[in-house]
Short mmCIF file of C-alpha atoms in Angstrom, two decimals:
data_model
loop_
_atom_site.label_atom_id
_atom_site.label_comp_id
_atom_site.label_asym_id
_atom_site.label_seq_id
_atom_site.Cartn_x
_atom_site.Cartn_y
_atom_site.Cartn_z
CA MET A 1 -46.78 17.55 32.83
CA ASP A 2 -47.87 14.00 34.52
CA PHE A 3 -49.36 14.21 37.88
CA SER A 4 -47.35 11.42 39.08
CA GLN A 5 -44.30 13.08 37.78
CA GLU A 6 -44.41 16.28 39.69
CA VAL A 7 -44.97 14.20 42.67
CA ILE A 8 -41.59 12.84 41.63
CA ASP A 9 -40.08 16.26 41.11
CA SER A 10 -41.17 17.65 44.21
CA LEU A 11 -39.78 14.55 46.19
CA LYS A 12 -36.23 15.26 44.30
CA GLN A 13 -35.99 19.28 45.24
CA ALA A 14 -37.13 18.06 48.47
CA LEU A 15 -34.36 15.68 49.19
CA VAL A 16 -32.07 18.49 47.80
CA ALA A 17 -32.52 20.05 51.18
CA THR A 18 -32.90 17.55 53.53
CA PRO A 19 -30.52 14.11 51.45
CA GLU A 20 -30.76 12.41 54.89
CA ASN A 21 -34.14 12.13 55.72
CA ILE A 22 -34.77 8.37 54.46
CA PRO A 23 -38.42 8.13 54.90
CA LEU A 24 -39.00 10.74 51.82
CA ARG A 25 -36.16 8.91 50.00
CA LYS A 26 -37.77 5.66 50.22
CA HIS A 27 -41.32 6.97 48.99
CA LEU A 28 -39.33 8.54 45.86
CA ALA A 29 -37.37 5.13 45.39
CA GLU A 30 -41.14 3.21 45.48
CA LEU A 31 -42.48 6.06 43.37
CA LEU A 32 -39.78 5.59 40.37
CA LEU A 33 -39.56 1.54 40.76
CA HIS A 34 -44.28 1.86 40.48
CA HIS A 35 -43.77 4.64 37.61
CA GLN A 36 -41.27 2.42 35.32
CA GLN A 37 -38.25 4.29 36.07
CA PRO A 38 -36.10 1.42 37.71
CA GLU A 39 -32.64 2.99 36.80
CA ALA A 40 -33.22 5.95 38.93
CA ALA A 41 -34.97 3.52 41.54
CA THR A 42 -31.63 1.95 41.96
CA GLN A 43 -29.68 4.79 42.48
CA GLU A 44 -32.26 6.30 45.43
CA PHE A 45 -32.51 2.32 46.80
CA ARG A 46 -27.89 2.44 46.66
CA THR A 47 -28.20 5.97 48.61
CA LEU A 48 -30.47 4.32 50.88
CA LEU A 49 -28.63 1.43 51.73
CA SER A 50 -25.14 3.22 52.28
CA GLN A 51 -26.99 5.03 55.37
CA GLN A 52 -28.86 2.17 56.14
CA PRO A 53 -27.45 -1.07 55.13
CA ASN A 54 -29.54 -3.67 57.30
CA ASP A 55 -32.57 -2.48 56.26
CA GLN A 56 -33.96 -5.42 54.51
CA GLY A 57 -36.63 -3.70 52.68
CA ILE A 58 -34.42 -1.75 51.10
CA ARG A 59 -32.47 -4.43 49.77
CA LEU A 60 -35.78 -6.01 48.44
CA GLY A 61 -36.54 -2.75 46.55
CA LEU A 62 -32.38 -2.52 45.20
CA ALA A 63 -33.53 -6.33 43.88
CA GLU A 64 -36.54 -5.29 41.89
CA SER A 65 -35.10 -2.27 40.44
CA TYR A 66 -32.00 -4.41 39.33
CA LEU A 67 -34.83 -6.80 38.04
CA LYS A 68 -37.06 -4.37 36.29
CA SER A 69 -33.66 -2.81 34.67
CA ALA A 70 -32.56 -6.30 33.75
CA LYS A 71 -29.44 -6.86 35.67
CA LEU A 72 -30.44 -10.30 36.54
CA SER A 73 -27.41 -10.90 37.92
CA ALA A 74 -26.84 -8.24 40.35
CA ALA A 75 -30.86 -9.17 41.42
CA ALA A 76 -29.71 -12.43 41.97
CA VAL A 77 -27.05 -11.92 44.69
CA LEU A 78 -29.45 -9.83 46.72
CA LEU A 79 -32.25 -11.92 46.23
CA GLU A 80 -30.57 -15.33 47.27
CA GLU A 81 -28.83 -13.13 50.15
CA LEU A 82 -32.56 -12.50 51.39
CA ILE A 83 -34.11 -15.97 50.95
CA SER A 84 -31.16 -17.44 53.23
CA LEU A 85 -32.68 -15.21 56.14
CA PRO A 86 -34.69 -17.27 58.94
CA GLU A 87 -37.63 -14.65 58.37
CA ALA A 88 -37.08 -14.50 54.19
CA PRO A 89 -39.68 -11.83 52.91
CA ALA A 90 -42.81 -13.57 50.96
CA LYS A 91 -41.82 -11.30 48.20
CA ALA A 92 -38.53 -12.38 47.68
CA PHE A 93 -39.20 -15.55 47.07
CA LEU A 94 -42.03 -13.65 44.26
CA LEU A 95 -38.53 -11.73 42.19
CA LEU A 96 -36.66 -14.57 42.58
CA ALA A 97 -39.35 -16.60 41.12
CA ARG A 98 -39.84 -13.67 38.24
CA LEU A 99 -35.68 -13.72 37.82
CA LEU A 100 -35.71 -17.53 37.28
CA CYS A 101 -38.41 -17.52 34.92
CA GLU A 102 -36.71 -14.55 32.33
CA GLU A 103 -33.61 -16.98 32.81
CA GLY A 104 -35.52 -20.22 31.74
CA ARG A 105 -35.06 -22.58 34.85
CA LEU A 106 -38.70 -23.03 34.79
CA ASP A 107 -39.02 -25.64 37.65
CA GLN A 108 -36.84 -23.80 39.98
CA ALA A 109 -39.00 -21.07 39.33
CA ARG A 110 -41.87 -22.82 40.21
CA GLU A 111 -40.77 -23.76 43.34
CA ARG A 112 -39.76 -20.54 44.66
CA TYR A 113 -43.44 -18.96 43.13
CA GLN A 114 -45.09 -21.71 45.48
CA GLN A 115 -43.27 -20.54 48.29
CA ALA A 116 -43.92 -17.22 47.91
CA LEU A 117 -47.72 -17.97 47.70
CA LYS A 118 -47.65 -20.70 50.74
CA GLU A 119 -46.61 -17.31 52.60
CA ASP A 120 -48.67 -14.84 51.40
CA PRO A 121 -51.26 -15.78 48.75
CA GLY A 122 -51.84 -12.36 48.19
CA LEU A 123 -48.76 -12.23 45.79
CA GLN A 124 -50.45 -14.31 43.27
CA ASP A 125 -49.01 -13.51 39.65
CA SER A 126 -51.10 -13.58 36.72
CA GLU A 127 -48.03 -13.41 34.74
CA LEU A 128 -46.04 -16.07 36.36
CA ASP A 129 -49.15 -18.19 36.24
CA ARG A 130 -49.71 -18.20 32.20
CA ARG A 131 -45.98 -18.24 31.63
CA LEU A 132 -45.22 -21.16 34.00
CA PHE A 133 -48.70 -23.10 33.04
CA MET A 134 -48.02 -22.22 29.42
CA GLN A 135 -44.79 -23.97 29.77
CA VAL A 136 -46.03 -26.92 31.29
CA SER A 137 -48.76 -27.66 28.65
CA SER A 138 -46.45 -27.87 26.36
CA GLN A 139 -44.32 -29.80 27.77
CA LEU A 140 -47.00 -32.84 27.87
CA GLN A 141 -47.70 -32.41 24.49
CA PRO A 142 -47.19 -35.83 22.44
CA MET A 143 -43.83 -36.31 20.50
CA GLY A 144 -43.81 -35.33 16.89
CA HIS A 145 -46.72 -32.52 17.17
CA GLU A 146 -45.42 -29.51 15.81
CA ALA A 147 -45.39 -26.80 17.81
CA THR A 148 -48.27 -24.56 17.74
CA SER A 149 -48.50 -20.50 17.76
CA THR A 150 -49.06 -20.41 21.83
CA GLN A 151 -45.81 -22.60 22.86
CA GLN A 152 -43.30 -20.73 24.30
CA THR A 153 -39.94 -20.85 22.26
CA PRO A 154 -37.27 -22.85 24.57
CA PRO A 155 -35.36 -19.51 26.42
CA VAL A 156 -31.68 -19.15 24.93
CA PRO A 157 -28.68 -19.53 26.50
CA ARG A 158 -27.55 -16.40 28.31
CA GLN A 159 -23.94 -16.12 26.82
CA ALA A 160 -20.78 -13.72 27.17
CA ILE A 161 -21.91 -10.94 25.02
CA PRO A 162 -20.87 -7.43 25.51
CA VAL A 163 -24.30 -5.86 27.05
CA SER A 164 -26.63 -3.28 24.62
CA ASP A 165 -28.90 -0.67 25.98
CA SER A 166 -32.15 -0.14 23.94
CA LEU A 167 -29.89 2.10 21.35
CA GLY A 168 -27.89 -1.32 20.64
CA HIS A 169 -24.76 0.25 22.01
CA THR A 170 -22.53 -1.56 23.41
CA GLU A 171 -21.75 -0.94 27.12
CA ASP A 172 -18.03 -0.84 28.17
CA PRO A 173 -17.60 -1.71 31.89
CA LEU A 174 -14.91 0.84 31.80
CA GLU A 175 -16.46 3.54 30.69
CA ALA A 176 -18.30 3.28 34.13
CA LEU A 177 -14.94 4.01 35.88
CA ASP A 178 -14.14 6.95 37.94
CA ILE A 179 -9.99 7.12 37.34
CA GLU A 180 -8.26 9.53 39.17
CA LYS A 181 -4.96 11.01 40.33
CA PRO A 182 -5.83 12.03 43.77
CA ARG A 183 -4.17 14.94 45.38
CA LEU A 184 -5.38 13.86 48.69
CA SER A 185 -2.44 12.66 50.89
CA PHE A 186 -2.34 11.44 54.41
CA ALA A 187 -1.58 14.92 55.70
CA GLU A 188 -5.29 15.75 55.09
CA VAL A 189 -6.44 12.83 56.99
CA GLY A 190 -7.17 13.97 60.44
CA GLY A 191 -5.96 11.54 63.69
CA MET A 192 -6.34 7.93 62.71
CA GLU A 193 -2.54 8.02 62.96
CA ALA A 194 -2.58 4.21 63.87
CA VAL A 195 -4.83 3.25 60.72
CA LYS A 196 -2.50 5.09 58.86
CA SER A 197 0.56 3.79 60.00
CA GLU A 198 -0.50 -0.02 59.11
CA ILE A 199 -1.49 1.04 55.64
CA GLN A 200 2.16 2.65 55.18
CA ILE A 201 4.08 -0.44 56.71
CA LYS A 202 1.78 -2.92 54.88
CA LEU A 203 1.18 -1.09 51.49
CA ILE A 204 3.01 2.22 50.56
CA GLN A 205 6.65 1.13 51.76
CA PRO A 206 6.84 -1.47 49.19
CA LEU A 207 6.16 0.33 46.52
CA GLU A 208 9.06 3.08 47.98
CA HIS A 209 11.81 0.76 48.72
CA PRO A 210 11.21 -1.76 45.71
CA ASP A 211 14.54 -2.63 45.49
CA LEU A 212 14.69 -3.64 48.97
CA PHE A 213 11.48 -5.88 48.65
CA ARG A 214 12.57 -7.25 45.28
CA ALA A 215 16.08 -8.26 46.41
CA TYR A 216 13.42 -10.54 49.22
CA GLY A 217 11.79 -12.06 46.32
CA LYS A 218 9.04 -10.17 47.26
CA GLU A 219 6.49 -8.10 44.74
CA ILE A 220 5.29 -4.79 44.86
CA GLY A 221 1.67 -5.15 45.55
CA GLY A 222 -0.86 -7.09 47.43
CA GLY A 223 -4.01 -6.64 49.03
CA LEU A 224 -5.45 -5.52 52.25
CA LEU A 225 -9.14 -5.11 53.50
CA MET A 226 -10.27 -2.51 55.63
CA TYR A 227 -13.52 -2.83 57.58
CA GLY A 228 -15.51 -1.28 59.81
CA PRO A 229 -18.44 0.46 60.57
CA PRO A 230 -20.26 2.13 57.58
CA GLY A 231 -19.39 5.81 57.09
CA CYS A 232 -16.45 5.89 59.02
CA GLY A 233 -14.05 7.09 55.99
CA LYS A 234 -12.62 4.00 54.25
CA THR A 235 -12.82 5.12 50.86
CA TYR A 236 -11.50 8.25 51.90
CA LEU A 237 -8.54 6.01 53.04
CA ALA A 238 -8.49 4.53 49.56
CA ARG A 239 -8.22 7.75 47.99
CA ALA A 240 -5.55 8.99 50.46
CA THR A 241 -3.39 6.12 49.98
CA ALA A 242 -3.41 6.50 46.10
CA GLY A 243 -2.30 10.38 46.49
CA GLU A 244 0.40 9.27 49.03
CA VAL A 245 2.39 7.32 46.47
CA ASN A 246 1.14 9.40 42.72
CA ALA A 247 -0.90 6.61 41.82
CA ALA A 248 -4.02 5.99 39.89
CA PHE A 249 -7.18 5.78 41.62
CA LEU A 250 -9.27 3.47 40.23
CA SER A 251 -12.65 2.51 42.27
CA VAL A 252 -15.25 -0.04 42.04
CA GLY A 253 -18.22 -0.52 43.07
CA ILE A 254 -20.13 -3.87 42.62
CA ASN A 255 -22.64 -2.27 39.99
CA GLU A 256 -19.74 -2.03 37.91
CA ILE A 257 -18.79 -5.95 37.49
CA LEU A 258 -22.43 -7.34 38.04
CA GLU A 259 -24.33 -7.76 34.73
CA MET A 260 -27.39 -9.42 33.18
CA TRP A 261 -25.45 -12.01 30.82
CA LEU A 262 -24.07 -14.83 32.35
CA GLY A 263 -20.40 -14.84 31.60
CA GLN A 264 -20.26 -10.88 31.10
CA SER A 265 -19.95 -10.31 34.75
CA GLU A 266 -16.08 -12.26 35.04
CA ARG A 267 -14.78 -10.27 31.57
CA ASN A 268 -15.44 -6.77 33.20
CA LEU A 269 -13.62 -7.71 36.37
CA HIS A 270 -10.91 -9.27 34.23
CA ALA A 271 -11.24 -5.75 32.39
CA ILE A 272 -10.59 -3.95 35.35
CA PHE A 273 -7.80 -5.81 36.45
CA ASP A 274 -6.30 -5.16 33.40
CA GLU A 275 -7.01 -1.34 33.14
CA ALA A 276 -4.91 -1.29 36.96
CA ARG A 277 -2.24 -3.09 35.74
CA LYS A 278 -1.89 -1.02 32.57
CA LEU A 279 -2.08 2.33 35.01
CA LYS A 280 0.49 0.99 37.57
CA PRO A 281 1.03 2.15 40.24
CA CYS A 282 -2.77 2.11 40.98
CA VAL A 283 -4.65 1.83 44.07
CA LEU A 284 -7.55 -0.85 42.84
CA PHE A 285 -10.49 -0.12 45.49
CA PHE A 286 -13.59 -2.42 45.85
CA ASP A 287 -15.88 -1.27 47.84
CA GLU A 288 -18.81 -3.36 49.57
CA VAL A 289 -16.52 -6.17 49.18
CA ASP A 290 -18.40 -8.72 50.75
CA ALA A 291 -21.71 -8.29 47.93
CA LEU A 292 -18.97 -9.65 45.85
CA GLY A 293 -17.12 -11.86 47.96
CA ALA A 294 -19.98 -13.56 49.62
CA ARG A 295 -19.31 -16.66 50.79
CA ARG A 296 -19.29 -19.53 47.74
CA SER A 297 -21.23 -21.86 50.09
CA ASP A 298 -23.91 -19.52 50.60
CA MET A 299 -24.38 -18.85 46.57
CA ARG A 300 -26.90 -21.20 44.88
CA GLN A 301 -26.49 -19.36 41.38
CA SER A 302 -23.28 -20.92 39.92
CA ALA A 303 -22.84 -17.89 38.15
CA GLY A 304 -22.45 -16.04 41.53
CA ARG A 305 -19.59 -18.81 42.29
CA GLN A 306 -17.91 -18.65 38.72
CA LEU A 307 -17.90 -14.85 39.56
CA ILE A 308 -16.06 -15.23 42.58
CA ASN A 309 -13.39 -17.49 41.10
CA GLN A 310 -12.80 -14.97 38.82
CA PHE A 311 -12.11 -12.69 41.23
CA LEU A 312 -9.61 -15.28 43.12
CA LEU A 313 -8.06 -15.90 40.08
CA GLU A 314 -7.52 -12.16 39.66
CA LEU A 315 -6.31 -11.58 42.93
CA ASP A 316 -3.69 -14.62 43.01
CA GLY A 317 -1.97 -12.50 40.11
CA GLU A 318 -0.21 -16.28 38.72
CA ARG A 319 -1.98 -15.85 35.23
CA TYR A 320 -1.34 -11.56 35.62
CA SER A 321 0.95 -10.08 37.50
CA ASN A 322 0.00 -7.76 39.86
CA GLU A 323 3.12 -6.29 40.58
CA GLY A 324 2.59 -2.20 41.18
CA VAL A 325 -0.95 -2.48 41.89
CA LEU A 326 -1.95 -1.95 45.07
CA ILE A 327 -5.58 -4.06 46.10
CA LEU A 328 -7.61 -2.33 48.54
CA ALA A 329 -11.01 -3.49 49.53
CA ALA A 330 -13.68 -2.32 51.69
CA THR A 331 -16.58 -4.36 53.88
CA ASN A 332 -18.99 -3.49 56.78
CA ALA A 333 -19.22 -7.05 57.02
CA PRO A 334 -15.81 -9.00 57.09
CA TRP A 335 -17.48 -12.33 58.78
CA HIS A 336 -19.85 -12.91 55.59
CA LEU A 337 -16.39 -12.87 53.09
CA ASP A 338 -15.57 -16.64 51.46
CA GLY A 339 -12.65 -17.53 53.72
CA ALA A 340 -10.56 -17.96 50.47
CA PHE A 341 -10.47 -14.13 50.28
CA ARG A 342 -8.43 -14.11 53.43
CA ARG A 343 -5.80 -16.83 52.16
CA PRO A 344 -1.84 -15.59 52.01
CA GLY A 345 -1.53 -13.24 49.18
CA ARG A 346 -5.16 -12.12 48.37
CA PHE A 347 -7.10 -10.06 51.16
CA ASP A 348 -5.12 -12.10 54.06
CA GLN A 349 -4.31 -8.30 55.80
CA LEU A 350 -7.08 -7.10 57.70
CA LEU A 351 -7.42 -3.47 59.05
CA PHE A 352 -9.99 -2.43 61.42
CA VAL A 353 -11.11 1.35 60.49
CA PRO A 354 -12.73 2.71 63.64
CA PRO A 355 -14.87 5.58 64.05
CA PRO A 356 -12.57 8.75 63.54
CA ASP A 357 -10.83 9.56 67.04
CA GLU A 358 -11.30 13.10 68.84
CA PRO A 359 -8.61 14.63 66.55
CA ALA A 360 -10.48 13.08 63.13
CA ARG A 361 -13.65 14.17 64.25
CA ILE A 362 -12.18 18.07 64.51
CA ALA A 363 -10.88 17.89 61.03
CA ILE A 364 -14.10 16.43 59.89
CA PHE A 365 -16.39 19.35 61.55
CA ASP A 366 -13.40 21.91 60.31
CA ILE A 367 -14.02 20.69 56.71
CA LEU A 368 -18.07 19.99 57.53
CA LEU A 369 -18.54 23.96 58.60
CA ALA A 370 -16.07 25.66 56.38
CA PRO A 371 -18.64 26.65 53.57
CA ARG A 372 -21.34 27.54 55.60
CA PRO A 373 -21.86 31.00 57.72
CA VAL A 374 -20.72 30.32 61.54
CA GLU A 375 -19.96 32.24 64.21
CA LYS A 376 -17.85 31.36 67.64
CA VAL A 377 -17.68 27.83 66.97
CA ASP A 378 -15.10 25.73 68.70
CA THR A 379 -14.76 22.36 67.28
CA GLN A 380 -13.02 20.49 69.74
CA VAL A 381 -15.43 21.06 71.95
CA LEU A 382 -18.22 19.81 69.50
CA ALA A 383 -15.35 16.73 69.18
CA ARG A 384 -15.57 15.59 72.69
CA LYS A 385 -18.72 15.87 72.73
CA THR A 386 -19.28 12.92 69.61
CA PRO A 387 -17.19 10.05 71.00
CA GLY A 388 -18.87 7.05 68.42
CA PHE A 389 -19.98 9.23 65.82
CA SER A 390 -19.01 7.86 62.33
CA GLY A 391 -17.92 10.86 59.50
CA ALA A 392 -21.45 10.09 58.24
CA ASP A 393 -23.22 10.51 61.36
CA LEU A 394 -20.84 14.07 61.99
CA LYS A 395 -21.98 15.53 58.68
CA ALA A 396 -26.44 14.70 59.70
CA VAL A 397 -25.46 16.87 62.86
CA VAL A 398 -24.16 19.47 60.79
CA GLU A 399 -27.24 19.08 58.24
CA ARG A 400 -29.18 19.12 61.30
CA ALA A 401 -28.18 21.83 62.53
CA ILE A 402 -28.66 23.66 59.19
CA GLU A 403 -32.25 22.43 58.71
CA GLU A 404 -33.39 24.22 62.07
CA LYS A 405 -31.52 27.68 61.05
CA LEU A 406 -33.45 27.24 58.15
CA ARG A 407 -36.71 27.13 59.86
CA GLU A 408 -35.93 29.99 61.71
CA ALA A 409 -34.91 31.98 58.64
CA MET A 410 -37.99 31.41 56.93
CA LYS A 411 -40.37 31.68 59.91
CA SER A 412 -38.63 35.39 60.80
CA GLY A 413 -37.47 36.30 57.38
CA GLN A 414 -33.91 37.19 58.46
CA SER A 415 -30.89 34.59 58.10
CA HIS A 416 -28.45 34.24 61.35
CA PRO A 417 -25.17 32.03 61.12
CA ILE A 418 -24.78 28.43 62.73
CA ARG A 419 -23.51 28.99 66.73
CA GLN A 420 -22.44 26.46 68.84
CA LYS A 421 -25.36 26.26 70.53
CA ASP A 422 -27.13 24.87 67.43
CA LEU A 423 -24.44 22.38 66.66
CA LEU A 424 -24.49 21.28 70.23
CA LYS A 425 -28.36 20.79 70.28
CA SER A 426 -27.87 19.00 67.09
CA ILE A 427 -25.91 16.82 68.56
CA LYS A 428 -27.79 16.31 71.77
CA GLN A 429 -30.85 14.75 69.44
CA SER A 430 -28.27 12.44 67.46
CA LYS A 431 -26.82 8.93 68.63
CA PRO A 432 -23.65 7.30 66.67
CA THR A 433 -25.27 4.65 64.13
CA THR A 434 -21.85 2.75 64.99
CA ARG A 435 -23.42 1.11 68.24
CA GLU A 436 -25.40 -1.46 65.91
CA TRP A 437 -22.69 -2.49 64.31
CA PHE A 438 -20.20 -3.02 67.27
CA SER A 439 -23.09 -4.84 68.75
CA THR A 440 -22.97 -7.36 65.78
CA ALA A 441 -19.21 -7.39 65.69
CA ARG A 442 -18.74 -8.08 68.82
CA ASN A 443 -20.53 -11.24 68.84
CA TYR A 444 -18.34 -12.35 66.17
CA ALA A 445 -15.35 -11.08 67.75
CA LEU A 446 -16.35 -13.22 70.81
CA TYR A 447 -17.75 -16.19 69.42
CA ALA A 448 -16.50 -16.39 65.87
CA ASN A 449 -12.63 -15.65 66.46
CA GLN A 450 -10.65 -18.84 65.76
CA SER A 451 -8.11 -17.05 63.73
CA GLY A 452 -8.03 -14.05 65.98
CA PHE A 453 -9.27 -11.88 62.74
CA TYR A 454 -11.33 -9.65 65.07
CA ASP A 455 -9.06 -8.64 68.17
CA ASP A 456 -8.40 -5.23 67.11
CA ILE A 457 -12.45 -5.16 67.82
CA LEU A 458 -12.40 -6.47 71.40
CA THR A 459 -9.42 -4.30 71.97
CA TYR A 460 -10.94 -0.83 70.79
CA LEU A 461 -14.10 -1.84 72.64
CA ASP A 462 -11.90 -2.49 75.93
CA GLN A 463 -10.62 0.94 75.53
CA LYS A 464 -14.03 2.87 75.62
#
């Protein structure tokens, strides 16, 4: 076996034992990227991004893995976001130059490449130099001369055609979707009564009393945007909503929509909505919708704007009825969404999903500890000690306690159950990751809240 592959395999094994080890996963993702395994690298970078959504280095790594996997539209969304930052990383301009070069937009590629070199001359790329220089030379050739073998063939425009893999198999966007009929219901969602009540009123009641709502000319369906800190159970609530009304559940991530071919992303999006309409009643759930619904004014690529327009068209349900389809979306950053998404009939209903309250934290600890060897653990005490902790934070507390017990077992040769003191020690070493989110959200709620969209954030903070 190749030595580099041995290292990669070792890192993978280490992550099985410590899945929350971010530096280790970063090292693995970078190794996979370096050794031409971009698809595997993409998975690692996506996991990292779910753990640290604001890490620009991770976003840059994910963009590069998308680019090497020929998922140009997905790469473009991330890179356009990165270069719009006040301190944009120089490598983002380099990667965007490569992407534009692949698309045949050479003038824009040269501009981005020059920006990259201005910021960091060490980023000079011989392949980009060759391709951009050759194209300039060919453009200077006198008219009437036939193309020589050294000239580049004019780029072929991207077309709306199915994407094929290296074996020639056409990809069906629906094959990647996870369609299920959840057995989970609100009774199994501990705490969060206010959030569940809002979903009942806004989405479930119309579906359970269709005649009453039709009598008032109200369609059965609609859109609800859940927002809040990462790791606080937005996906879990969406799945429980489907279980509550015995509906199909269709969960969609941005990777199921974005494709390398212009026009294919829009087709994928339509196919997903069409499938939900066939499955009705159906809960159609879009995760990380801010990545798909960024402000159109921020999108430098017309392809990105076209995709957003397609999403809005599907949400409106004018061409195809969305009756019986409950459309839920989740975002950690609602302030980045195009305002058109929040117009009546679209995601006009916002639902703040705060960190789990004390009853919810008790339920989460009970679930996390159920399959573990424990002794004399009082989850009520643990819940009181963890205000502001997200579900992901609570999982990290349990994992840290388990790792400590494993280290002790390796030294002594004897295993012991997890006790209350182990978990309390782990809590003492932990901090809620939601604090950073609330720091940002508070600024938006105070200074960019003309429509009162974020009043729930201020109410929540006032109660703390």
